[in-house]
mmCIF file of C-alpha atoms in Angstrom:
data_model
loop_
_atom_site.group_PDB
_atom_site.id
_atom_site.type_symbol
_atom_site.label_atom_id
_atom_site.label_comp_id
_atom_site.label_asym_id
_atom_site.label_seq_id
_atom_site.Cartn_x
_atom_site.Cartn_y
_atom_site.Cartn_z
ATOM 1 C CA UNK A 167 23.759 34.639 -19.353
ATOM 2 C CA UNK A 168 20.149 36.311 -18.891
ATOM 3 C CA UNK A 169 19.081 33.624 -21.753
ATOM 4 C CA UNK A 170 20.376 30.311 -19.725
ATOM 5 C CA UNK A 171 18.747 31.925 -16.741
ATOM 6 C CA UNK A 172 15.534 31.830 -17.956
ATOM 7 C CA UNK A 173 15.678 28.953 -20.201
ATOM 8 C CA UNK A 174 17.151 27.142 -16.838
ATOM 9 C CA UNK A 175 14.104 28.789 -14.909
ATOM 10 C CA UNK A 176 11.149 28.283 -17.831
ATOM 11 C CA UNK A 177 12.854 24.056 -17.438
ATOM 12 C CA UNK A 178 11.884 23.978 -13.655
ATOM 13 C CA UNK A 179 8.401 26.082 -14.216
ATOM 14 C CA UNK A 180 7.511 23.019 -16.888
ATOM 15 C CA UNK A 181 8.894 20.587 -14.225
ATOM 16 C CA UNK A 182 6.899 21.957 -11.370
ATOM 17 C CA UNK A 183 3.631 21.825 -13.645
ATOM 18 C CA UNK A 184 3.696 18.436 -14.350
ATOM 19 C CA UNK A 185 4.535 16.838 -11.226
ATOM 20 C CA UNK A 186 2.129 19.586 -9.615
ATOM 21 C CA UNK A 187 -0.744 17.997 -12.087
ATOM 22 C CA UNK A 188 0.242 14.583 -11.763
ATOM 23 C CA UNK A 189 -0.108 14.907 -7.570
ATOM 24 C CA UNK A 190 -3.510 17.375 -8.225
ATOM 25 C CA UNK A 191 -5.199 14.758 -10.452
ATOM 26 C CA UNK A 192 -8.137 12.387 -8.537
ATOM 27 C CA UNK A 193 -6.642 9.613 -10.806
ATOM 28 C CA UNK A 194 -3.139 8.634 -12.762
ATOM 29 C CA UNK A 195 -2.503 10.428 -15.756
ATOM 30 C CA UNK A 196 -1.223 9.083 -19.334
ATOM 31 C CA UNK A 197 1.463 11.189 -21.273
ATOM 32 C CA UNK A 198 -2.014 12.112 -23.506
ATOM 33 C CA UNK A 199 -3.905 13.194 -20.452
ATOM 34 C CA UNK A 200 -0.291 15.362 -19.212
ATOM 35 C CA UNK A 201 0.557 16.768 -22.743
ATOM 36 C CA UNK A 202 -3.356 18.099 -22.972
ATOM 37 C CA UNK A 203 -3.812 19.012 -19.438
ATOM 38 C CA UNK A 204 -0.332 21.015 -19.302
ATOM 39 C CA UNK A 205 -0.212 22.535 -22.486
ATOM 40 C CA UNK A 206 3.362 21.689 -23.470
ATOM 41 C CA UNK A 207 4.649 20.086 -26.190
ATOM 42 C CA UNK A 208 5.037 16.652 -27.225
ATOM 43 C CA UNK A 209 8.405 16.568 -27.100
ATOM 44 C CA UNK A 210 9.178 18.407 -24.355
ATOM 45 C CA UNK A 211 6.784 16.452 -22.304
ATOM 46 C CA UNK A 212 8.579 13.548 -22.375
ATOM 47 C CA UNK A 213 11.983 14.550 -22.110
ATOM 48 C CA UNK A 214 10.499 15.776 -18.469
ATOM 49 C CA UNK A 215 8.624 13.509 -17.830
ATOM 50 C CA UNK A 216 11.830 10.789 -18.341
ATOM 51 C CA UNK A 217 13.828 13.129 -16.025
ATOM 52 C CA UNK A 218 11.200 13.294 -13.420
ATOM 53 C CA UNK A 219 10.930 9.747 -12.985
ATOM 54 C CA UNK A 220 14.956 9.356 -13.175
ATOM 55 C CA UNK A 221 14.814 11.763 -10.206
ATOM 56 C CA UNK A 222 12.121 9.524 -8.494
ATOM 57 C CA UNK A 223 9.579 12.578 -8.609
ATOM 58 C CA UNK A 224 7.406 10.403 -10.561
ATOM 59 C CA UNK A 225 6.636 6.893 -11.750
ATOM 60 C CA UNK A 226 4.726 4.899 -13.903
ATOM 61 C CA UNK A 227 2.169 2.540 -12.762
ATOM 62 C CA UNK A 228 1.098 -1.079 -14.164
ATOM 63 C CA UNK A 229 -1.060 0.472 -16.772
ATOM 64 C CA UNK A 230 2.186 3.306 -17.767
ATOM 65 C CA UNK A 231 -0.531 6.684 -16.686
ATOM 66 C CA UNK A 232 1.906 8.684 -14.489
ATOM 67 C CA UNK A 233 1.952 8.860 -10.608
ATOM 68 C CA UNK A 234 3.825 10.668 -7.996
ATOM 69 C CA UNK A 235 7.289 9.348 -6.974
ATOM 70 C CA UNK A 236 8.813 7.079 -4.473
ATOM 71 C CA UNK A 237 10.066 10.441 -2.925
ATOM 72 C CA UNK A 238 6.680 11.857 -1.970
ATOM 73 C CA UNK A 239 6.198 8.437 -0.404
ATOM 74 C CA UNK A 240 9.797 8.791 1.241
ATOM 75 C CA UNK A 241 8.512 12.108 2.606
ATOM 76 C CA UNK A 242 5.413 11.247 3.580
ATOM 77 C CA UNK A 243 6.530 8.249 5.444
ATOM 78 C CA UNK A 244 9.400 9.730 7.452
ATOM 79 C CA UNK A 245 6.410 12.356 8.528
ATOM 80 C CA UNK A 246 3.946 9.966 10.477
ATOM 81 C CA UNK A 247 1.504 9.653 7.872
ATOM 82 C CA UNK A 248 -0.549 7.609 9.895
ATOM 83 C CA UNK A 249 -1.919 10.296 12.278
ATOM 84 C CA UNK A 250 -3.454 12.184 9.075
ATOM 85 C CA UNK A 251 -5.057 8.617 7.934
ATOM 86 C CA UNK A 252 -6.470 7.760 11.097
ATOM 87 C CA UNK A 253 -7.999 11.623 11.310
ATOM 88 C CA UNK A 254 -9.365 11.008 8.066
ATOM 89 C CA UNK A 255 -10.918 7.825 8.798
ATOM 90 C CA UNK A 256 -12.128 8.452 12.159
ATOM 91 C CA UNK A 257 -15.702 9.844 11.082
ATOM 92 C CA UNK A 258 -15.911 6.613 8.870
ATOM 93 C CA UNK A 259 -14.749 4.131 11.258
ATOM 94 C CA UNK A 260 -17.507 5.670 13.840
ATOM 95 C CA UNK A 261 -19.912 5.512 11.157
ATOM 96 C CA UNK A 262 -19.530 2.104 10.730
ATOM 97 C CA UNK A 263 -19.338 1.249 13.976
ATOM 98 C CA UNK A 264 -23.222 2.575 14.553
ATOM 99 C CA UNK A 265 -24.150 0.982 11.455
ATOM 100 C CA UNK A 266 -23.091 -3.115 12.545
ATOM 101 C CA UNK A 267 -22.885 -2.181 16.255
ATOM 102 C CA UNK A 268 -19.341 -4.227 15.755
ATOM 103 C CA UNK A 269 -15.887 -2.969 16.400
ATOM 104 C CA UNK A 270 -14.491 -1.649 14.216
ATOM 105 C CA UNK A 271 -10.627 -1.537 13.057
ATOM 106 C CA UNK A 272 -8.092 0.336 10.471
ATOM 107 C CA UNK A 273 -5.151 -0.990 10.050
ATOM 108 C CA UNK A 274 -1.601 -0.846 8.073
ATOM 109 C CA UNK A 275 1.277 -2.296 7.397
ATOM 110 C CA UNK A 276 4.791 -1.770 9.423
ATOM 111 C CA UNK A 277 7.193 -3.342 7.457
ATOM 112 C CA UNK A 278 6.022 -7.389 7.240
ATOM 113 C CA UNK A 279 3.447 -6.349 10.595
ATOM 114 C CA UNK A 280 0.130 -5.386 10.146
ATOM 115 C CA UNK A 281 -0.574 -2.880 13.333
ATOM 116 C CA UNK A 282 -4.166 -1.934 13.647
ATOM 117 C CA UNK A 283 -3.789 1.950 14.167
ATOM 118 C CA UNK A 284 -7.695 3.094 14.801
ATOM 119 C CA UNK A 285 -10.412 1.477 15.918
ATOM 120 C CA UNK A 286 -13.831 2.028 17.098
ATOM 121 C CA UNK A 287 -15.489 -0.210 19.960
ATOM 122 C CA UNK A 288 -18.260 -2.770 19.708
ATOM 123 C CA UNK A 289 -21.513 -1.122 21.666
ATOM 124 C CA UNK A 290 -22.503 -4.667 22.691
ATOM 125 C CA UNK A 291 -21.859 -5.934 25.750
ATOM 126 C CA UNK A 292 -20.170 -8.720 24.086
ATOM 127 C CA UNK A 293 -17.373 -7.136 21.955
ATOM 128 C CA UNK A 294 -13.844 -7.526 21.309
ATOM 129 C CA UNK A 295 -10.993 -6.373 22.804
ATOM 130 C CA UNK A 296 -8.828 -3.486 22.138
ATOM 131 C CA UNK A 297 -7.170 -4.734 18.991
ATOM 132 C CA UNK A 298 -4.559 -0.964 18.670
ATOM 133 C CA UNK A 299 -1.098 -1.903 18.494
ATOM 134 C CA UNK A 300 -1.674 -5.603 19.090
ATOM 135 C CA UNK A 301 0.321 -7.721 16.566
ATOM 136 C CA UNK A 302 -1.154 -10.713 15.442
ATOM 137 C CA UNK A 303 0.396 -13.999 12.747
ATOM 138 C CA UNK A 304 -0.450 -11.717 9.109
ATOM 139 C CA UNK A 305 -2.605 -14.715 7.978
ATOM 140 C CA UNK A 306 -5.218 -15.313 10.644
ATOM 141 C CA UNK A 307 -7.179 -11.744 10.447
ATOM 142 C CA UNK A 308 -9.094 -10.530 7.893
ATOM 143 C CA UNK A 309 -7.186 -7.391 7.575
ATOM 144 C CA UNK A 310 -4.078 -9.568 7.293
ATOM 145 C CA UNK A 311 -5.610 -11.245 4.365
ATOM 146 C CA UNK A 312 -6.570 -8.053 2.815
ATOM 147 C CA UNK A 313 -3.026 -6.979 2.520
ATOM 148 C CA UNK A 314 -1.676 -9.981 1.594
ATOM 149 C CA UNK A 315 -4.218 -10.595 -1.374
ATOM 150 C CA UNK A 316 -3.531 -6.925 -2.655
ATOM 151 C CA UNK A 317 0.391 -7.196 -2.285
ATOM 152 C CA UNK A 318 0.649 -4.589 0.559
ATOM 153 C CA UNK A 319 2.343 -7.598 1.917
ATOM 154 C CA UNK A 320 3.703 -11.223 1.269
ATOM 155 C CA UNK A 321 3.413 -14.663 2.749
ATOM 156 C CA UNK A 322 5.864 -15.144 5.839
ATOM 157 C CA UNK A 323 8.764 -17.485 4.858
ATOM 158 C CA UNK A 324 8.479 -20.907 6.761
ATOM 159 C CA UNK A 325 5.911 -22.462 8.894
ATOM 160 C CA UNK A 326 2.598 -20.824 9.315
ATOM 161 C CA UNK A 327 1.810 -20.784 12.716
ATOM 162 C CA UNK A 328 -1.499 -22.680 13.826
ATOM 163 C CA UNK A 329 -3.155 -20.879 16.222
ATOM 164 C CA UNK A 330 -6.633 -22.330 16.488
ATOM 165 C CA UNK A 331 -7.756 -25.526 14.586
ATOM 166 C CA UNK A 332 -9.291 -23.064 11.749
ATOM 167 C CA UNK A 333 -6.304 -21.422 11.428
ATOM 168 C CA UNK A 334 -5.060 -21.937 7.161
ATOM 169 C CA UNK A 335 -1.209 -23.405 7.595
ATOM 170 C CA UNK A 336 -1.544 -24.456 3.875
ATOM 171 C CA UNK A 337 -0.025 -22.183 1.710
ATOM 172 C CA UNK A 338 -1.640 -23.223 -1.758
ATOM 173 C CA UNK A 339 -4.958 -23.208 0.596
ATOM 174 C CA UNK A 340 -4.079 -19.600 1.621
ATOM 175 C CA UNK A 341 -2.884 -18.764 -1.688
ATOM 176 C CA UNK A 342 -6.442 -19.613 -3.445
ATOM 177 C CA UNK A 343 -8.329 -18.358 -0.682
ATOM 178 C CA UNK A 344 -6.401 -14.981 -1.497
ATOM 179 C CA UNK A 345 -7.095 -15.061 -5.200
ATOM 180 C CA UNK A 346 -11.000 -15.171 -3.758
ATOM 181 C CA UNK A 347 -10.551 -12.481 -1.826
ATOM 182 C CA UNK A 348 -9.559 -10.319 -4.718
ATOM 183 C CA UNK A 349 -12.568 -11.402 -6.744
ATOM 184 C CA UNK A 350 -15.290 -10.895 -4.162
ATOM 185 C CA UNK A 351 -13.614 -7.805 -2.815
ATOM 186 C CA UNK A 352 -13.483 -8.582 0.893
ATOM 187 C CA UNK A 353 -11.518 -10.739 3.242
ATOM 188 C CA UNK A 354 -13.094 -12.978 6.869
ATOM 189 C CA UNK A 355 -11.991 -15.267 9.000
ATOM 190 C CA UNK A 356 -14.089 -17.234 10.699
ATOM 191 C CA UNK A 357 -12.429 -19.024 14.403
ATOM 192 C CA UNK A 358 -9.063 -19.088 12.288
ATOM 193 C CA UNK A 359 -7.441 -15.887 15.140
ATOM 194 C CA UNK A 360 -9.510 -16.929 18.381
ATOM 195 C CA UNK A 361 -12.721 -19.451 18.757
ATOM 196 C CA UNK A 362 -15.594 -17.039 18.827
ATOM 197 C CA UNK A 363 -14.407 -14.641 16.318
ATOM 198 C CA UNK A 364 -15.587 -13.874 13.338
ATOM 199 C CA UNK A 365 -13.333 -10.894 11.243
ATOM 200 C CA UNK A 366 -14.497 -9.380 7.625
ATOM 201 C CA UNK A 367 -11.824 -6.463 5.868
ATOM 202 C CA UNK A 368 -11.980 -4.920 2.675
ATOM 203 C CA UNK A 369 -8.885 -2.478 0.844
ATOM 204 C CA UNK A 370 -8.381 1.014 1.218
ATOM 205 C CA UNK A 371 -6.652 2.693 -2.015
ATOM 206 C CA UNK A 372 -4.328 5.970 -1.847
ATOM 207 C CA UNK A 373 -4.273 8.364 -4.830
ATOM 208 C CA UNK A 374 -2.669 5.750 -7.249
ATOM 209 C CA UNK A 375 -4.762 2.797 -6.444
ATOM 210 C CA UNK A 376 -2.595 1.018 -4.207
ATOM 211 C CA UNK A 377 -3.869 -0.761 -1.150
ATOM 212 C CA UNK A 378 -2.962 1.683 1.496
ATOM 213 C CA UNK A 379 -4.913 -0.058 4.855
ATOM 214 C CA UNK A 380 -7.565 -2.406 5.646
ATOM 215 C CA UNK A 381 -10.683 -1.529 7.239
ATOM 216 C CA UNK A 382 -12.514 -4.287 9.198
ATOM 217 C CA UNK A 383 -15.150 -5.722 11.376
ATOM 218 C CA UNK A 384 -14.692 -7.730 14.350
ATOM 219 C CA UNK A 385 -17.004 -9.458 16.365
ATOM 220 C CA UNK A 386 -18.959 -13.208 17.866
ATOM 221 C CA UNK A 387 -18.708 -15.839 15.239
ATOM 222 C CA UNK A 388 -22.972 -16.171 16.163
ATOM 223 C CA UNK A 389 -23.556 -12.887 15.577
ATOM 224 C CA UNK A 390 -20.809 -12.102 12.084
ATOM 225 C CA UNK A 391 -20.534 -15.742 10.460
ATOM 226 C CA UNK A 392 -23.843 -15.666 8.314
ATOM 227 C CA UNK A 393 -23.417 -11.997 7.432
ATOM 228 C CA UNK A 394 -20.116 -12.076 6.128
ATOM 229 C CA UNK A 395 -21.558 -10.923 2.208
ATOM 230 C CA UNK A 396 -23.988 -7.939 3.725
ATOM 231 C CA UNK A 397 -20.680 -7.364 5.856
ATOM 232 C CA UNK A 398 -18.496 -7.279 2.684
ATOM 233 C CA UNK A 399 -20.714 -4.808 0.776
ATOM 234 C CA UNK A 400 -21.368 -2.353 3.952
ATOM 235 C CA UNK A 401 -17.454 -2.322 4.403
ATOM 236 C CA UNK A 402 -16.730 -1.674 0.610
ATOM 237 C CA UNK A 403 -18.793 0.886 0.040
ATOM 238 C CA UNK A 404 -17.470 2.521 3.344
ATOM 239 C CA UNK A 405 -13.903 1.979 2.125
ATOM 240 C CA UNK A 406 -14.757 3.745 -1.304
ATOM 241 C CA UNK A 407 -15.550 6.411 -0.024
ATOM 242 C CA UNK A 408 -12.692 6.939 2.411
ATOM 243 C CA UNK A 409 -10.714 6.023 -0.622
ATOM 244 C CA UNK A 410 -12.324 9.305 -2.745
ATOM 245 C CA UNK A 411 -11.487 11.366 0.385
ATOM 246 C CA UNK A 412 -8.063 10.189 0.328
ATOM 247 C CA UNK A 413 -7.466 10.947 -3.111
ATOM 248 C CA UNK A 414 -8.987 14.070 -2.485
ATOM 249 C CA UNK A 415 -6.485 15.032 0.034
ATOM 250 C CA UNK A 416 -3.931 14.020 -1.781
ATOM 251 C CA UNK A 417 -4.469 15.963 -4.542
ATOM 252 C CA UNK A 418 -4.534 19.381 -2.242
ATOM 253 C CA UNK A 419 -2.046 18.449 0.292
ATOM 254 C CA UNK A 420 0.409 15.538 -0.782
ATOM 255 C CA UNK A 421 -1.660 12.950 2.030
ATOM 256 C CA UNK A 422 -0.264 9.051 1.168
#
């Protein structure tokens, strides 16, 4: 009886290590990386390891390194994440925000929304408005396009809606102008929301790479239209380094 006790209990110490590695590491781990790191062997390893993603503790990503589960996202989700996101951010947002003198906006995605959940004002006289909570068509903002060229979200079914002349209604044109935004790394809108407004956003990656939020400038189509590529870099380096603090977190305290 002592024996199945502590063969039961040595099963769940194993367990515990690997998904405690997994969610520690700054990056997603092969079975290689897990066997070495852990100490175990082979063939224990992956008889875990199968059970641990059966139980949705972990999962496999596109390139098959190891992750942590749909259940940590479960958790995390059912305990305003959001709050801990925006606290991060904050310092980075306000950063930015003295850097372009622009506002500034973080947003995410609420089911097929995106809801801007930070965001740091223009010190112009001539800003935008408060964009918090304001719920605009997916495919007129930059941030919008962001998420939707990263798969945080898809296309709406049906009819685009047109809300300025600029606005993209096609959805082959939207489609290729979302390939682009993958391959240069950044997102704008140019008149397409409002006439005036000019909007650049770039992705921001949780511990597994995933696009997580969009972080964004806002601001006068005169003073944002011929800057969108200085723009583009400023915001991605800003948003890789968020990102590293992210993963960071993640790693000590289970933050999405």
């Amino acid at each position: 009886m002592a024996a199945t006790a502590n063969t039961g209990t040595q099963a769940i110490d194993r367990a515990a290590l690997l998904i405690a590695t997994v969610v520690r590491a700054d990056e997603p781990l092969s079975f290689l990386e897990l066997h070495d790191e852990c100490g175990l062997p082979k063939s224990t390893t992956s008889r875990l390891l199968t059970a641990l993603e059966r139980t949705e503790l972990l999962e496999r990503n596109a390139a098959g390194s190891y992750v942590a589960g749909p259940l940590f996202w479960l958790y995390a989700t059912r305990h305003d994440p959001w709050d801990e996101l925006v606290r991060l951010a904050r310092p980075t947002l306000e950063r930015l925000g003295t850097e372009t003198r622009e506002t500034v906006n973080l947003s995410v995605t609420r089911g097929d929304r995106v809801v801007q959940v930070a965001q740091v004002d223009s010190t112009y006289m001539l800003g935008t408005r408060d964009w918090t909570e304001v719920d605009v068509p997916v495919h007129t903002s930059a941030l919008g396009k962001v998420l939707l060229a990263y798969g945080a979200l898809s296309i709406p079914p049906g009819r685009l809606e047109q809300v300025t002349p600029h606005t993209i209604t096609d959805r082959d044109v939207l489609a290729r102008q979302l390939a682009q935004v993958t391959r240069r790394g950044y997102a704008s809108t140019v008149d397409e929301l409002e006439i005036g407004l000019t909007g650049v956003g770039v992705p921001v990656r949780g511990s597994g790479g995933e696009v997580i939020a969009a972080l964004g400038v806002s601001g006068p189509s005169p003073r944002l239209e011929d800057r969108l590529d200085e723009i583009g870099r400023l915001l991605n380096d800003r948003a890789e380094q968020l990102s590293g603090l992210l993963r960071r977190r993640t790693r000590k305290e289970g933050v999405a």
